[in-house]
Every structure is written in C-alpha cells, then in structure tokens.
Short mmCIF file of C-alpha atoms and ligand atoms in Angstrom, two decimals:
data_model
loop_
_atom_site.label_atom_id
_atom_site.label_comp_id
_atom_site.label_asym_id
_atom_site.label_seq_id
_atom_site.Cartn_x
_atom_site.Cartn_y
_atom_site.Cartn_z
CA UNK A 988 -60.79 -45.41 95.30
CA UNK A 989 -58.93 -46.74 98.57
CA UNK A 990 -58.06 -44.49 100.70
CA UNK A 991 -54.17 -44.04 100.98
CA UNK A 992 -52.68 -43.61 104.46
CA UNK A 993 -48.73 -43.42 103.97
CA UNK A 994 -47.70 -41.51 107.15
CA UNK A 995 -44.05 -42.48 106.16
CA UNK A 996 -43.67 -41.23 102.97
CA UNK A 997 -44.99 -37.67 100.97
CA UNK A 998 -47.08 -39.88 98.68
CA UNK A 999 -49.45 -39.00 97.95
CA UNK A 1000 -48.15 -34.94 97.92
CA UNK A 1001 -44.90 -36.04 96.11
CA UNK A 1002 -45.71 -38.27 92.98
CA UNK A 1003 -42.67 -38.47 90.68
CA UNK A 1004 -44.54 -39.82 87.88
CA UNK A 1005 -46.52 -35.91 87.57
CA UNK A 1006 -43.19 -34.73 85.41
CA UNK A 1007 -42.65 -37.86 83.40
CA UNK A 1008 -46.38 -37.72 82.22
CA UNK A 1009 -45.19 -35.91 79.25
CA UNK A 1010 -42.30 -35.09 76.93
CA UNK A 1011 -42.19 -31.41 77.83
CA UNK A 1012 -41.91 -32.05 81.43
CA UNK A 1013 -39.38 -34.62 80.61
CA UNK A 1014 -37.69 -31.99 79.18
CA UNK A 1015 -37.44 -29.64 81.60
CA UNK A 1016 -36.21 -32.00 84.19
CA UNK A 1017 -33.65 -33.87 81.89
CA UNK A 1018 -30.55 -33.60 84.11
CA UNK A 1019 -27.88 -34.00 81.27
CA UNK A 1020 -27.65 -33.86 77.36
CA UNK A 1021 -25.69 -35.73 74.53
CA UNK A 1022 -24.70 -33.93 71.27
CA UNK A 1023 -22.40 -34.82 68.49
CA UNK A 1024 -19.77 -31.77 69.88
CA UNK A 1025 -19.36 -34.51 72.95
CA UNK A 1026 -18.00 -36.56 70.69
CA UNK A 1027 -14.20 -37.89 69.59
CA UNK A 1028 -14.31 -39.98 66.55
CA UNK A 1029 -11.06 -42.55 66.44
CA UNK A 1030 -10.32 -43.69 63.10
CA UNK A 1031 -8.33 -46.48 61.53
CA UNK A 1032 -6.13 -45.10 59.00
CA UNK A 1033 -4.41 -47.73 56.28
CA UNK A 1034 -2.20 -47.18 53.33
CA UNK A 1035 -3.73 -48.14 49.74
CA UNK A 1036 -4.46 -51.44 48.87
CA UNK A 1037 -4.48 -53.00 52.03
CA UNK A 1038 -7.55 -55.01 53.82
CA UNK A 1039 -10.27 -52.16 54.83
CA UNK A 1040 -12.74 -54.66 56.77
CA UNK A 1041 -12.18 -54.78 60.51
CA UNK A 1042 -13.33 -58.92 61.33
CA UNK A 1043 -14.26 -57.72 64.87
CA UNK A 1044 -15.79 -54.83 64.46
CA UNK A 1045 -19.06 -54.73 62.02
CA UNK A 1046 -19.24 -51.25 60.41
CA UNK A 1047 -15.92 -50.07 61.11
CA UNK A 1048 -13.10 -49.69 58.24
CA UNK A 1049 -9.79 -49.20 58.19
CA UNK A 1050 -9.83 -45.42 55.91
CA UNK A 1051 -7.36 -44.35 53.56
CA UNK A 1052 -5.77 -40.54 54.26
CA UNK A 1053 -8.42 -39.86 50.90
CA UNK A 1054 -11.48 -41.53 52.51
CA UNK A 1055 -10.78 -40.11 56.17
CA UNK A 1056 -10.77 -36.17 54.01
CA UNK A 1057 -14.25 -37.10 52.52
CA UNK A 1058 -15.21 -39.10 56.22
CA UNK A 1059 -14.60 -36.38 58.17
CA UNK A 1060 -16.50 -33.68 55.74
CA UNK A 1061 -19.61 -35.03 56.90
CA UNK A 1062 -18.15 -36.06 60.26
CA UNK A 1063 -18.39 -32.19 60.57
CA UNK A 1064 -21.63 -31.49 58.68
CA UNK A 1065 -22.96 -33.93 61.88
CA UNK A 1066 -21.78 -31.32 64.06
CA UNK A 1067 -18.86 -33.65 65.58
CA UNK A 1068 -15.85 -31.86 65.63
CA UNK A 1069 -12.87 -33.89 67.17
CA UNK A 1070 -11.68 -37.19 65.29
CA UNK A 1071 -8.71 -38.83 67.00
CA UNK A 1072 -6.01 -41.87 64.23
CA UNK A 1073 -4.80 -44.48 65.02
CA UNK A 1074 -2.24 -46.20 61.94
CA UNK A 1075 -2.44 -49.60 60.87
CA UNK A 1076 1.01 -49.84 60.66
CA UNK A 1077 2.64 -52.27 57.59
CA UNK A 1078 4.21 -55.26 59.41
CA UNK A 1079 7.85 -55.21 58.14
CA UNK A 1080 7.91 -51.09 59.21
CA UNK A 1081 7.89 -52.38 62.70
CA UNK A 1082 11.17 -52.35 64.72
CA UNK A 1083 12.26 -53.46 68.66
CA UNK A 1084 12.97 -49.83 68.63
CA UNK A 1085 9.77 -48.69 67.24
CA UNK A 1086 11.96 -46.67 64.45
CA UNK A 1087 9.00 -45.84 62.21
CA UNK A 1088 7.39 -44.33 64.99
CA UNK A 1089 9.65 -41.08 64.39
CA UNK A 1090 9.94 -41.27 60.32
CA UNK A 1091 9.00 -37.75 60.01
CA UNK A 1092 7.34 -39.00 56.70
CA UNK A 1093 5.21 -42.34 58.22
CA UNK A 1094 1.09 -43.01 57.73
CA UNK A 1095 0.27 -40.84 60.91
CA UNK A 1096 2.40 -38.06 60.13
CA UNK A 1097 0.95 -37.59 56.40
CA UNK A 1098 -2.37 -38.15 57.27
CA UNK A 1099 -2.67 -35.52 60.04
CA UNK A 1100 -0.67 -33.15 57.33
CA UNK A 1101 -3.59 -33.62 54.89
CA UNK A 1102 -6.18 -33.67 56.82
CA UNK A 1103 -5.27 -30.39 58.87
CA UNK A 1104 -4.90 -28.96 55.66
CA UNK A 1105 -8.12 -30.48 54.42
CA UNK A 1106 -9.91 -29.21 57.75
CA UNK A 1107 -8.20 -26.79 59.37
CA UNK A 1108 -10.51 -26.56 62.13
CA UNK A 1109 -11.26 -30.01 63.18
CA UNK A 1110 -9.84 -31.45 66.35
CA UNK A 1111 -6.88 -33.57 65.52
CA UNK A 1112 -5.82 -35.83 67.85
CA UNK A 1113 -3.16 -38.61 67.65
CA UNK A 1114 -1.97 -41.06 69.64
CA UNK A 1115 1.24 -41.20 71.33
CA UNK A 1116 1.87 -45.09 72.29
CA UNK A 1117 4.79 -47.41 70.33
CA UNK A 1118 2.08 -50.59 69.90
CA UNK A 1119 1.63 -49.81 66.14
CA UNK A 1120 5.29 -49.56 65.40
CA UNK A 1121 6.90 -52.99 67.83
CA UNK A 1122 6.64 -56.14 66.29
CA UNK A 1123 5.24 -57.59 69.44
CA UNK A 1124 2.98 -55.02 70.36
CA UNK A 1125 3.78 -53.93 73.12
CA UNK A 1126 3.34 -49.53 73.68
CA UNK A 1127 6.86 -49.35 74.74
CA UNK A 1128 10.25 -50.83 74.66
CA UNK A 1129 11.17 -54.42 75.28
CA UNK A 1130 14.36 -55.07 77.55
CA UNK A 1131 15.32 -57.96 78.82
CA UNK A 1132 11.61 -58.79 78.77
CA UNK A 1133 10.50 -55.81 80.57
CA UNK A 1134 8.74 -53.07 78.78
CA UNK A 1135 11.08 -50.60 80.06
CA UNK A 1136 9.89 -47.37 81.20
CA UNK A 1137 12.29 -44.49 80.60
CA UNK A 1138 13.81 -45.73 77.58
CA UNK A 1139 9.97 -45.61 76.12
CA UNK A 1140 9.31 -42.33 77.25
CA UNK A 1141 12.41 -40.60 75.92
CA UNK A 1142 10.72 -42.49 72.44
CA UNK A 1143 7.18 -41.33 73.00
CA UNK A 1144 8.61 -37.74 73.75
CA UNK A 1145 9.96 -37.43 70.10
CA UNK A 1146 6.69 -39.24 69.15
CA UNK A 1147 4.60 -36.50 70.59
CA UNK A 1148 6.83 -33.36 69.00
CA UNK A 1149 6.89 -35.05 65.48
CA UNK A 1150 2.77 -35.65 65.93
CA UNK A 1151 2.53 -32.20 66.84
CA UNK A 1152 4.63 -30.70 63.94
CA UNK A 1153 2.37 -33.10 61.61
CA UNK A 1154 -0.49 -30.97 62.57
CA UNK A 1155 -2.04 -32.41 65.70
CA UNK A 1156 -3.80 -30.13 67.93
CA UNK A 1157 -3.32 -32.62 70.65
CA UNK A 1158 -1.22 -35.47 71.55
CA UNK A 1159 -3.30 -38.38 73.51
CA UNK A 1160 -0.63 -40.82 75.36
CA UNK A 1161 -2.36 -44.06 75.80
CA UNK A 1162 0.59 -45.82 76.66
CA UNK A 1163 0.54 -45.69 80.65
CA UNK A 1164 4.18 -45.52 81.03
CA UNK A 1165 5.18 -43.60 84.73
CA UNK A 1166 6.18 -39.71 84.05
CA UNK A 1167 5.25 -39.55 80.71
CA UNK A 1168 3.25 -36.41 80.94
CA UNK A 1169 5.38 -34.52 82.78
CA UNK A 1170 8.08 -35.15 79.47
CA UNK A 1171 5.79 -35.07 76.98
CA UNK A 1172 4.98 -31.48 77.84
CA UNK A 1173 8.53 -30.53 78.21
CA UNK A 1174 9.51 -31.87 75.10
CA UNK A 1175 6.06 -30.14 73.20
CA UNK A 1176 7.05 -26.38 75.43
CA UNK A 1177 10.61 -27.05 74.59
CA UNK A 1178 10.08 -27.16 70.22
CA UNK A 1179 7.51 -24.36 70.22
CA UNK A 1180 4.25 -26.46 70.77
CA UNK A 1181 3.13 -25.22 74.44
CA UNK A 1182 -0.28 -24.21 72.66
CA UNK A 1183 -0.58 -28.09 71.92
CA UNK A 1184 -2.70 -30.20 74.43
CA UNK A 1185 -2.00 -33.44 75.95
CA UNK A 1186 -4.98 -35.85 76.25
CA UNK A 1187 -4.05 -38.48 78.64
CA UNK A 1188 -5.05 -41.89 79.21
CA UNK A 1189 -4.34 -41.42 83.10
CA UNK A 1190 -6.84 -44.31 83.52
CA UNK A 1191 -6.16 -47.23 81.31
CA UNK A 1192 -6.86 -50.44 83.21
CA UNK A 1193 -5.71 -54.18 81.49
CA UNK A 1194 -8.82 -55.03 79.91
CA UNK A 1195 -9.76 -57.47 77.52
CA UNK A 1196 -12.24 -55.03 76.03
CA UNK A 1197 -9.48 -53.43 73.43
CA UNK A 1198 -9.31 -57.05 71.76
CA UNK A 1199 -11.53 -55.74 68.68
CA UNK A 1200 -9.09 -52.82 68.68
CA UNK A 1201 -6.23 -55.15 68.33
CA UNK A 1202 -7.72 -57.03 65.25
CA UNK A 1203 -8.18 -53.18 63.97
CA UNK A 1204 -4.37 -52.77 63.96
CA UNK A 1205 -3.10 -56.13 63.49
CA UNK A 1206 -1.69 -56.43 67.12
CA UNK A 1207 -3.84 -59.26 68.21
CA UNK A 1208 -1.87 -61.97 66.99
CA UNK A 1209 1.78 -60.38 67.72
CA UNK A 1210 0.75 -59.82 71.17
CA UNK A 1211 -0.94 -63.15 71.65
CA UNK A 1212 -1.86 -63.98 74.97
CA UNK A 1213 0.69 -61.60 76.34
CA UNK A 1214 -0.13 -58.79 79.14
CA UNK A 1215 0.08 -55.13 79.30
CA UNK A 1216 -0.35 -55.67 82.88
CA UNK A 1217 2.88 -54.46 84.08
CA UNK A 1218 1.69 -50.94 83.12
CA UNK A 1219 -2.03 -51.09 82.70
CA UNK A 1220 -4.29 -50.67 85.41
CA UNK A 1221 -5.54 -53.73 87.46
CA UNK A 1222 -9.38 -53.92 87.18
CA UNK A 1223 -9.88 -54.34 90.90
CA UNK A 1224 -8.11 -50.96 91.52
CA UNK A 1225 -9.98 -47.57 91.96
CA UNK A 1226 -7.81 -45.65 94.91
CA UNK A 1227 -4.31 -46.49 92.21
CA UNK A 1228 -6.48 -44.99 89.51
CA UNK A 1229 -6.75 -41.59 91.62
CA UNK A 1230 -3.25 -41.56 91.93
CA UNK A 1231 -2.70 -41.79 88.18
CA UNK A 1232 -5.13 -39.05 88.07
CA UNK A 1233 -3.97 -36.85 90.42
CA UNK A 1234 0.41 -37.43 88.73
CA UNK A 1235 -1.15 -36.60 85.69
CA UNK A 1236 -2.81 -33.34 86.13
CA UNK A 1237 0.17 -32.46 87.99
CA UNK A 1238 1.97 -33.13 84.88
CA UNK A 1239 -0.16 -31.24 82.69
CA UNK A 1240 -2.60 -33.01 81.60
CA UNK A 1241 -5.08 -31.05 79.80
CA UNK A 1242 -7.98 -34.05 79.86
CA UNK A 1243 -8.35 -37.52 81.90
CA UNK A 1244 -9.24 -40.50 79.89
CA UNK A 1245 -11.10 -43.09 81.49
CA UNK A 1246 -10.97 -46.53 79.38
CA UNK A 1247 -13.01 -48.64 79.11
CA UNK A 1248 -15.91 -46.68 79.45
CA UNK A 1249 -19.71 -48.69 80.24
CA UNK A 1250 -18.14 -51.25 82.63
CA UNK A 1251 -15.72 -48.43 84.90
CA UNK A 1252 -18.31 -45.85 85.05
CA UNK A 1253 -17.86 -45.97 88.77
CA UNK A 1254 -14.20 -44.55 88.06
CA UNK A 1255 -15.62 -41.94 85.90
CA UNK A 1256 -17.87 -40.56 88.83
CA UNK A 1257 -14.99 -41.08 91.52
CA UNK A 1258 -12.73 -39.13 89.53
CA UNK A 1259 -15.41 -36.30 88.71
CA UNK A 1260 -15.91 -36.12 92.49
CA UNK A 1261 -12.24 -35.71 93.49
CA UNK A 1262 -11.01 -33.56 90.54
CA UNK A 1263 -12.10 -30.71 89.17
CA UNK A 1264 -10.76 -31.23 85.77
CA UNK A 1265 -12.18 -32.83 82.33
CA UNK A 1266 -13.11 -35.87 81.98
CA UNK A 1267 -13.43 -37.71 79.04
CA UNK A 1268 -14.94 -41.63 78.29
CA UNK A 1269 -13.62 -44.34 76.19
CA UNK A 1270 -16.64 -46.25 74.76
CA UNK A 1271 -13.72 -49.01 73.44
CA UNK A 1272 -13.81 -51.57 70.55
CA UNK A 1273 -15.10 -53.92 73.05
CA UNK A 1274 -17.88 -51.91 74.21
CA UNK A 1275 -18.85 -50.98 70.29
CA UNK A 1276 -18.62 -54.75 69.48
CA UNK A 1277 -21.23 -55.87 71.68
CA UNK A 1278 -23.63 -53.57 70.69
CA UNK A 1279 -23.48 -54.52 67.35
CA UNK A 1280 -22.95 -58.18 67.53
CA UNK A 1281 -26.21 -58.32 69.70
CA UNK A 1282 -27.65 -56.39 67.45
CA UNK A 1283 -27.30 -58.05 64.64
CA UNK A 1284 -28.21 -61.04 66.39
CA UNK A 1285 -31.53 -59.53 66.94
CA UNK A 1286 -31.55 -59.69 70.43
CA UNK A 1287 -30.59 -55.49 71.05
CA UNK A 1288 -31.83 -52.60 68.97
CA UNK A 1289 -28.50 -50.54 68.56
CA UNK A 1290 -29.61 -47.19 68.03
CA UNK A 1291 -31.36 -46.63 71.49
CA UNK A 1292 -28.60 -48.91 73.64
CA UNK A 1293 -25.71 -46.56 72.06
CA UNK A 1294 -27.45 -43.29 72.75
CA UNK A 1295 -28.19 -45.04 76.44
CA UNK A 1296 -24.75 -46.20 76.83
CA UNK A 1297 -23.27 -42.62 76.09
CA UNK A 1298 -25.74 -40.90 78.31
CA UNK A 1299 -24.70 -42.86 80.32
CA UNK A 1300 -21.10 -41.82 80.38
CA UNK A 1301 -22.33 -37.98 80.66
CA UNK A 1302 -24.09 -38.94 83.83
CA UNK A 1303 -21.03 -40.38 85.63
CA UNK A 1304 -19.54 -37.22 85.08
CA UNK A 1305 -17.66 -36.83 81.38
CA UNK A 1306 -17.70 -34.22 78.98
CA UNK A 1307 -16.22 -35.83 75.86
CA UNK A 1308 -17.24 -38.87 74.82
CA UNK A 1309 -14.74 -41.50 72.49
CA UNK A 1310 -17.12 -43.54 70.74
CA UNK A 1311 -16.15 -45.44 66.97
CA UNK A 1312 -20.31 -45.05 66.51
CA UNK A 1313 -19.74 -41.15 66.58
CA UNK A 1314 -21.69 -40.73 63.10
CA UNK A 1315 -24.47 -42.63 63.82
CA UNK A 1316 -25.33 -41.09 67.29
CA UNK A 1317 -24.62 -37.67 65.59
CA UNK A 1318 -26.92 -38.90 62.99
CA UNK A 1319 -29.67 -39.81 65.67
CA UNK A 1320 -28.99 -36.93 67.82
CA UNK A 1321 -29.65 -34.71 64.73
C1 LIG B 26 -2.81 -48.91 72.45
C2 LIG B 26 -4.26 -48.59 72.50
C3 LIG B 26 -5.27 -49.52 72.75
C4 LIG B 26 -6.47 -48.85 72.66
C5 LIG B 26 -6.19 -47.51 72.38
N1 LIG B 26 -4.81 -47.37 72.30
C6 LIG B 26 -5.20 -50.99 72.97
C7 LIG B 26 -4.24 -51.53 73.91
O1 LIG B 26 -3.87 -50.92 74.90
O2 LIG B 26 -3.82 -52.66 73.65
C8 LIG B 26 -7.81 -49.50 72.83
C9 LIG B 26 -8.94 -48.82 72.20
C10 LIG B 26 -10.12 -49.67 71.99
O3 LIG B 26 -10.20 -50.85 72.36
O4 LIG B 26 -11.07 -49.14 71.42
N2 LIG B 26 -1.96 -47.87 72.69
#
C-alpha cells in the first residue's frame, strides 16, 4: 500500500466515494426526487376520424375527447395529476382572425367540459395561444405582416375566459405576446374566475425544438420556414429572459415556464436564483423526439436518459415538470 501524502487536499479523511458505496447511503444523500405528481401531461386532442399518428413523434397520438377520459384514468392511477390540451384544429375552422378560437362550442372547449366532468379533480390546463386557430400559424394576429400585439391580446383575453368557463383550472399563455398577463387576469377576475390560475410561458425562446410539436398540430407546413422571432425569445438571451420573468410575476403569474427544457437549463437555475416563485420545465417535442429516435436506433436506452433528463430539470431548480413521456416515467417511477 503506498503511502499517500496529499497535504493539499482532505484525502485521505474526506473520500466521497464512502456514501456512494451503497444504495442506502445513496439514499440518504440524494439531493432531489422525481415523482409522477411533478408531472404535466400535454395531450393532442383530435375530432373523430381524423389521422391519430404523430410522424415526428414515435408513441405519441393525437386522442379523441373519449380516449383522453379513458387516458387520463390511468394517467391518475400513475399518480400524475395535471394533463395540459392542445387541439388539432380542422384546417378550414381556421380564420386571419382566429374566430374558432372563441366558438364557445370548439374541440378545446368540449373536451375540457367532459373531461372535468369525467375527472373532476385532475389538473386541467389549456392553452391560451391563436396558432391552432390562424391559417398561417402564427399565436397571434397578422397585420400588415406584423403579428400585432394588442389586437392578439384583446383575442387571447376572451380565449382565456371561454377556457376557463369550459372547465380549466388554469389558463397557460404560450403565446409571448407583451402584457398579456396582466389582461388575462383582468379579464379571468373580471367574469368571476379570480380562483383560476395563469401558467405562463414567461420564457419561450425561438427554438427549433417545437418542430415535432408543429407536425402534432398541423402547423409545420402553414408556417413553413417562417419565424416567431419577433416575439419569441432569442436563444443567446438570458438577462431579456429575467425581464420576462420578473413583467410576468408582476402580472400575476401564478407559475414560470421555461421552454425548451434540457438545452436552457442554465435559465431554469438563473431564474430559481433571482425569483422566488415556481418554476416549471418544458421537456418539448424536440427534446421527447430525440430520445426516442436514438432509441430506437439503438444507440440510447430511453427509460434511464428520460428519468436523467427530468432529474435533471428538478436540479436546475423546477418543481413541475411538462414532459409528453409523463406515463412512462410515472410508470418507472412506480
Ligand atoms: C404554440 C406552442 C408551441 C409549443 C407549445 N405551444 C409551438 C410554437 O411556439 O410554435 C411547443 C411545445 C413543444 O414543442 O412540445 N403556442
């Protein structure tokens, strides 16, 4: 046995390696934990008859209102207890001025009525955004080429009150239009709903992660090689992202959104540092994707890079965790 001599270090008094000798010292020094009540569970939701099978993303459908019921039944028997729609919206309902967005009687609006009658105790959240319902897919407005701000918001307000009275328990704007917040509430305390919550995407940078997302709702090809740059976050930016942060708790947001998720967990950490308010991650279509697609390829083993990937994202600093493999990590948590 050599003789160690490290004046500069505690080794050999410190050795780090004594706790990770076995799995019940592992245990007791395990700094954070994952379990299916971490996670949000979006779902496509599609009207009868049409396509089910999402190209880009293996092992995710598009659900009828019937098959999201039985979904979410043992979405709940997992122990997950928040599932968050998103339409797949029939392309001649969509309008310049988003019109089926506020039919009282659209997809979204009779699915969240079922399904909060279904399961009355679930977590239902929708999202607030116009994408689904323009024909070129934009999440507000077009004027005069711009997507126009105000015009959208005074859209996305009646958006948010008509989600609400459908039975969502909170409203998620994901549309990154300025002031939005601020209205939404308004509008929600103005018709009764101040008990409803607002879970905003303050932090939604232009990323070409959401493309499987876009092939989910048939947006990919009307927005084409077009942009949401001119109100999505620039990748390079963290201090702007504080800022949207910081306008939106001020609003009244009740959560912060950070999307994507694996490749701005930086942002998730900076913002859990500077705020004390929840946080939650967006593992997006992108992210999902390229777990799968590797491992189908062979070349990843699925289960234990999702359950790293969303440890990961409670490590940075979230508490709620968006991921469209909610089942099966509830399944492997289990
Ligand atoms: C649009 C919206 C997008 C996502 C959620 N809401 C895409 C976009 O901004 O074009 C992306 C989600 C994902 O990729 O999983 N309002």
């Amino acid at each position: 046995m050599p003789k160690f001599n490290n004046f500069r270090g505690s080794f050999p008094a410190t050795r780090l390696r004594r706790m990770r000798q076995s799995e019940w010292s592992r245990n007791l020094i395990r700094e954070n934990h994952l379990s299916p009540a971490d996670f949000i569970w979006p779902i496509f939701i599609r009207e009868e008859g049409l396509d089910p099978v999402i190209t880009a993303m293996p092992g995710v459908v598009r659900l009828t209102i019937k098959e999201a019921i039985l979904e979410i039944k043992e979405a709940i028997k997992l122990g997950i207890n928040a599932v968050a729609l998103f339409p797949c919206v029939d392309a001649r309902l969509k309008s310049e001025q988003a019109i089926e967005a506020l039919n009282p009687d659209n997809l979204i609006c009779r699915a969240l009525q079922e399904i909060r009658s279904a399961h009355p105790d679930i977590g239902l959240i929708a999202d607030v955004a116009l994408d689904p319902y323009t024909p070129h897919g934009h999440d507000g407005v077009v004027i005069k080429g711009q997507v126009a701000n105000d015009p959208s918001v005074e859209i996305l307000c009646q958006q948010a009150v008509l989600l609400a009275k459908a039975g969502a328990k909170s409203v998620a704007p994901s549309d990154m239009m300025d002031g939005r917040i601020g209205c939404i509430r308004q509008a929600l305390d103005q018709e009764g709903f101040s008990d409803t919550c607002i879970f905003s995407y303050s932090v939604k940078y232009a990323s070409a992660f959401y493309g499987p997302f876009r092939n989910a709702l048939g947006s990919d090809k009307t927005l084409g090689k077009q942009s949401k740059a001119s109100y999505q976050l620039d990748p390079a930016n963290m201090d702007e992202a504080m800022r949207e942060v910081a306008l939106d708790i001020q609003e009244g947001a009740d959560t912060v959104i950070i999307k994507p998720g694996l490749p701005y967990l930086d942002v998730i950490r900076e913002c859990h540092h500077q705020f004390s308010c929840p946080i939650h991650a967006y593992q997006v279509s992108g992210e999902y994707s390229m777990l799968k697609a590797a491992a189908q390829q062979g070349f990843l083993d699925f289960e234990a890079t999702l359950l790293e990937s969303l440890m990961a994202f409670k490590r940075a600093g979230a508490c709620g965790i968006w991921t469209y493999a909610a089942l099966e990590a509830a399944k492997l948590l289990g």
